[in-house]
PDB file of C-alpha atoms in Angstrom:
ATOM      1  CA  MET A   1      73.739 105.566 -21.999  1.00  0.00           C
ATOM      2  CA  LYS A   2      72.209 107.634 -24.858  1.00  0.00           C
ATOM      3  CA  MET A   3      68.667 107.761 -24.929  1.00  0.00           C
ATOM      4  CA  PHE A   4      67.086 106.703 -28.267  1.00  0.00           C
ATOM      5  CA  LYS A   5      63.755 107.795 -29.500  1.00  0.00           C
ATOM      6  CA  PRO A   6      61.922 106.176 -32.315  1.00  0.00           C
ATOM      7  CA  ILE A   7      60.666 108.367 -35.085  1.00  0.00           C
ATOM      8  CA  ALA A   8      57.113 107.697 -36.711  1.00  0.00           C
ATOM      9  CA  LEU A   9      57.349 106.685 -40.182  1.00  0.00           C
ATOM     10  CA  ASN A  10      53.380 106.380 -41.517  1.00  0.00           C
ATOM     11  CA  GLU A  11      53.023 105.419 -37.978  1.00  0.00           C
ATOM     12  CA  VAL A  12      55.622 102.615 -37.857  1.00  0.00           C
ATOM     13  CA  ASN A  13      58.348 103.680 -35.172  1.00  0.00           C
ATOM     14  CA  THR A  14      61.551 103.120 -36.356  1.00  0.00           C
ATOM     15  CA  PHE A  15      64.888 103.884 -34.490  1.00  0.00           C
ATOM     16  CA  PRO A  16      67.560 106.045 -36.036  1.00  0.00           C
ATOM     17  CA  PHE A  17      70.475 104.110 -35.104  1.00  0.00           C
ATOM     18  CA  LYS A  18      73.927 104.943 -36.498  1.00  0.00           C
ATOM     19  CA  SER A  19      75.503 101.742 -36.424  1.00  0.00           C
ATOM     20  CA  PRO A  20      74.531  97.691 -35.869  1.00  0.00           C
ATOM     21  CA  GLN A  21      76.624  98.159 -32.589  1.00  0.00           C
ATOM     22  CA  GLU A  22      74.653 100.926 -31.454  1.00  0.00           C
ATOM     23  CA  LEU A  23      71.499  98.978 -31.951  1.00  0.00           C
ATOM     24  CA  ILE A  24      72.956  95.941 -30.196  1.00  0.00           C
ATOM     25  CA  THR A  25      74.223  98.037 -26.990  1.00  0.00           C
ATOM     26  CA  TYR A  26      70.653  99.768 -26.887  1.00  0.00           C
ATOM     27  CA  ALA A  27      68.752  96.608 -27.028  1.00  0.00           C
ATOM     28  CA  SER A  28      71.055  94.265 -24.934  1.00  0.00           C
ATOM     29  CA  ASP A  29      69.014  94.967 -21.575  1.00  0.00           C
ATOM     30  CA  LYS A  30      65.532  95.283 -23.261  1.00  0.00           C
ATOM     31  CA  LYS A  31      63.054  92.282 -23.366  1.00  0.00           C
ATOM     32  CA  GLN A  32      61.763  93.285 -26.742  1.00  0.00           C
ATOM     33  CA  ILE A  33      61.868  92.093 -30.138  1.00  0.00           C
ATOM     34  CA  LEU A  34      64.242  93.526 -32.908  1.00  0.00           C
ATOM     35  CA  ILE A  35      61.924  94.099 -36.122  1.00  0.00           C
ATOM     36  CA  ALA A  36      63.417  95.024 -39.491  1.00  0.00           C
ATOM     37  CA  VAL A  37      61.567  97.757 -40.898  1.00  0.00           C
ATOM     38  CA  ASN A  38      61.475  98.491 -44.710  1.00  0.00           C
ATOM     39  CA  ALA A  39      59.507 100.745 -47.281  1.00  0.00           C
ATOM     40  CA  GLU A  40      57.362  97.755 -47.615  1.00  0.00           C
ATOM     41  CA  LYS A  41      56.254  97.801 -43.940  1.00  0.00           C
ATOM     42  CA  ILE A  42      56.239 101.602 -43.654  1.00  0.00           C
ATOM     43  CA  LEU A  43      53.631 101.669 -46.686  1.00  0.00           C
ATOM     44  CA  HIS A  44      51.513  98.596 -45.975  1.00  0.00           C
ATOM     45  CA  ALA A  45      51.745  97.931 -42.086  1.00  0.00           C
ATOM     46  CA  SER A  46      48.310  96.591 -40.857  1.00  0.00           C
ATOM     47  CA  THR A  47      46.983  98.083 -37.375  1.00  0.00           C
ATOM     48  CA  GLU A  48      48.450  94.808 -36.124  1.00  0.00           C
ATOM     49  CA  THR A  49      51.757  95.071 -37.860  1.00  0.00           C
ATOM     50  CA  LYS A  50      52.270  98.614 -36.370  1.00  0.00           C
ATOM     51  CA  ARG A  51      51.142  97.731 -32.967  1.00  0.00           C
ATOM     52  CA  ILE A  52      53.847  94.942 -32.840  1.00  0.00           C
ATOM     53  CA  ILE A  53      56.497  96.984 -34.313  1.00  0.00           C
ATOM     54  CA  ASN A  54      55.743 100.111 -32.204  1.00  0.00           C
ATOM     55  CA  GLY A  55      56.029  98.058 -28.912  1.00  0.00           C
ATOM     56  CA  ASN A  56      59.137  96.546 -29.738  1.00  0.00           C
ATOM     57  CA  ILE A  57      62.424  97.897 -31.518  1.00  0.00           C
ATOM     58  CA  GLY A  58      61.912  98.717 -35.018  1.00  0.00           C
ATOM     59  CA  TYR A  59      65.318  99.254 -36.965  1.00  0.00           C
ATOM     60  CA  ALA A  60      65.863 100.454 -40.673  1.00  0.00           C
ATOM     61  CA  ASP A  61      66.630  97.356 -42.549  1.00  0.00           C
ATOM     62  CA  GLY A  62      66.181  98.829 -46.067  1.00  0.00           C
ATOM     63  CA  ILE A  63      67.174 101.909 -47.810  1.00  0.00           C
ATOM     64  CA  GLY A  64      63.613 103.297 -48.083  1.00  0.00           C
ATOM     65  CA  ALA A  65      63.346 103.427 -44.286  1.00  0.00           C
ATOM     66  CA  VAL A  66      66.799 105.042 -44.072  1.00  0.00           C
ATOM     67  CA  MET A  67      65.697 107.759 -46.755  1.00  0.00           C
ATOM     68  CA  ALA A  68      62.675 108.335 -44.784  1.00  0.00           C
ATOM     69  CA  LEU A  69      64.432 108.839 -41.461  1.00  0.00           C
ATOM     70  CA  LYS A  70      66.725 111.127 -43.227  1.00  0.00           C
ATOM     71  CA  ARG A  71      63.950 113.321 -44.432  1.00  0.00           C
ATOM     72  CA  LYS A  72      62.677 113.451 -40.789  1.00  0.00           C
ATOM     73  CA  GLY A  73      66.187 115.139 -39.919  1.00  0.00           C
ATOM     74  CA  GLU A  74      68.012 111.676 -38.867  1.00  0.00           C
ATOM     75  CA  LYS A  75      71.254 112.232 -41.132  1.00  0.00           C
ATOM     76  CA  GLU A  76      73.434 109.866 -39.596  1.00  0.00           C
ATOM     77  CA  SER A  77      70.734 106.940 -39.633  1.00  0.00           C
ATOM     78  CA  VAL A  78      72.057 103.797 -41.479  1.00  0.00           C
ATOM     79  CA  LYS A  79      70.865 100.701 -43.026  1.00  0.00           C
ATOM     80  CA  ILE A  80      71.237  97.862 -40.774  1.00  0.00           C
ATOM     81  CA  PRO A  81      71.116  94.376 -42.742  1.00  0.00           C
ATOM     82  CA  GLY A  82      68.948  91.931 -40.560  1.00  0.00           C
ATOM     83  CA  CYS A  83      71.439  88.835 -41.524  1.00  0.00           C
ATOM     84  CA  GLU A  84      74.566  90.855 -40.757  1.00  0.00           C
ATOM     85  CA  LEU A  85      72.935  92.135 -37.364  1.00  0.00           C
ATOM     86  CA  TRP A  86      72.187  88.940 -36.345  1.00  0.00           C
ATOM     87  CA  LEU A  87      75.540  87.415 -36.983  1.00  0.00           C
ATOM     88  CA  GLU A  88      76.988  90.232 -34.711  1.00  0.00           C
ATOM     89  CA  ILE A  89      74.457  89.582 -31.900  1.00  0.00           C
ATOM     90  CA  ILE A  90      75.279  85.970 -31.955  1.00  0.00           C
ATOM     91  CA  ARG A  91      79.168  86.667 -31.999  1.00  0.00           C
ATOM     92  CA  GLU A  92      78.443  89.053 -28.983  1.00  0.00           C
ATOM     93  CA  PHE A  93      76.029  86.572 -27.050  1.00  0.00           C
ATOM     94  CA  TYR A  94      76.460  83.075 -27.946  1.00  0.00           C
ATOM     95  CA  LYS A  95      78.369  82.484 -24.922  1.00  0.00           C
ATOM     96  CA  SER A  96      75.828  83.840 -22.358  1.00  0.00           C
ATOM     97  CA  LYS A  97      72.180  83.889 -24.012  1.00  0.00           C
ATOM     98  CA  SER A  98      70.085  81.203 -25.921  1.00  0.00           C
ATOM     99  CA  PHE A  99      68.504  81.783 -29.221  1.00  0.00           C
ATOM    100  CA  TYR A 100      65.220  80.782 -30.915  1.00  0.00           C
ATOM    101  CA  LEU A 101      65.298  80.895 -34.723  1.00  0.00           C
ATOM    102  CA  VAL A 102      62.773  82.022 -37.003  1.00  0.00           C
ATOM    103  CA  GLY A 103      63.048  82.748 -40.811  1.00  0.00           C
ATOM    104  CA  SER A 104      63.371  81.463 -44.211  1.00  0.00           C
ATOM    105  CA  LYS A 105      62.433  77.848 -45.628  1.00  0.00           C
ATOM    106  CA  GLN A 106      62.640  75.121 -43.369  1.00  0.00           C
ATOM    107  CA  GLU A 107      65.478  73.458 -44.963  1.00  0.00           C
ATOM    108  CA  ILE A 108      67.473  76.993 -44.982  1.00  0.00           C
ATOM    109  CA  VAL A 109      66.801  77.488 -41.175  1.00  0.00           C
ATOM    110  CA  GLU A 110      67.995  73.895 -40.505  1.00  0.00           C
ATOM    111  CA  ALA A 111      71.306  74.499 -42.550  1.00  0.00           C
ATOM    112  CA  THR A 112      71.941  77.570 -40.559  1.00  0.00           C
ATOM    113  CA  VAL A 113      71.244  75.921 -37.286  1.00  0.00           C
ATOM    114  CA  ALA A 114      73.895  73.229 -38.423  1.00  0.00           C
ATOM    115  CA  LYS A 115      76.269  76.036 -39.407  1.00  0.00           C
ATOM    116  CA  LEU A 116      75.807  78.051 -36.254  1.00  0.00           C
ATOM    117  CA  LYS A 117      76.488  74.899 -34.050  1.00  0.00           C
ATOM    118  CA  ILE A 118      79.962  74.447 -35.887  1.00  0.00           C
ATOM    119  CA  GLU A 119      81.011  77.848 -35.885  1.00  0.00           C
ATOM    120  CA  PHE A 120      79.855  78.745 -32.360  1.00  0.00           C
ATOM    121  CA  HIS A 121      80.620  75.847 -30.174  1.00  0.00           C
ATOM    122  CA  ASN A 122      78.175  75.472 -27.242  1.00  0.00           C
ATOM    123  CA  ILE A 123      75.670  77.918 -28.700  1.00  0.00           C
ATOM    124  CA  GLN A 124      72.163  77.367 -27.000  1.00  0.00           C
ATOM    125  CA  ILE A 125      69.552  77.143 -29.789  1.00  0.00           C
ATOM    126  CA  LEU A 126      66.445  76.670 -27.867  1.00  0.00           C
ATOM    127  CA  ASN A 127      64.576  75.989 -30.846  1.00  0.00           C
ATOM    128  CA  TYR A 128      63.978  77.057 -34.575  1.00  0.00           C
ATOM    129  CA  ARG A 129      61.195  77.279 -37.263  1.00  0.00           C
ATOM    130  CA  ASP A 130      60.725  78.198 -40.733  1.00  0.00           C
ATOM    131  CA  GLY A 131      59.590  81.937 -41.413  1.00  0.00           C
ATOM    132  CA  PHE A 132      56.084  80.828 -43.030  1.00  0.00           C
ATOM    133  CA  ILE A 133      53.774  81.360 -39.968  1.00  0.00           C
ATOM    134  CA  LYS A 134      50.330  80.603 -40.774  1.00  0.00           C
ATOM    135  CA  THR A 135      46.897  81.590 -39.443  1.00  0.00           C
ATOM    136  CA  GLU A 136      44.969  79.062 -37.528  1.00  0.00           C
ATOM    137  CA  GLU A 137      42.538  78.821 -40.621  1.00  0.00           C
ATOM    138  CA  GLN A 138      45.784  77.911 -42.806  1.00  0.00           C
ATOM    139  CA  ASN A 139      47.003  75.486 -40.132  1.00  0.00           C
ATOM    140  CA  ASN A 140      43.522  73.489 -40.644  1.00  0.00           C
ATOM    141  CA  LEU A 141      43.925  73.048 -44.099  1.00  0.00           C
TER     142      LEU A 141
END
């Protein structure tokens, strides 16, 4: 298998994948989180955000990230939209893997789960939650 090395974009490691399938193949045997990287994350990532991204698999999910990769010599790097990527991952692995969904508003993630259960019979969704993760202080309000 081809070795992939991330490229540091303002200290945010981003893999220069040439296609969603290349990312899926690379990540399929890894026990890491796939993290969408866009210009906002590259420009404003905190030390903690950088630590999380750099310890996992950051991929270009924004034209700003792709442009930065291309400026670093990765001319074949492409934008990999998260929504399309996750649907491909589900198509490929729903019979053999389980899923935990995080994102969007609660009613949207619930509608997504319902739709996935109809479209992908026997999909194993362990749990799901909205994407508005609060700090401990916010939880106590």
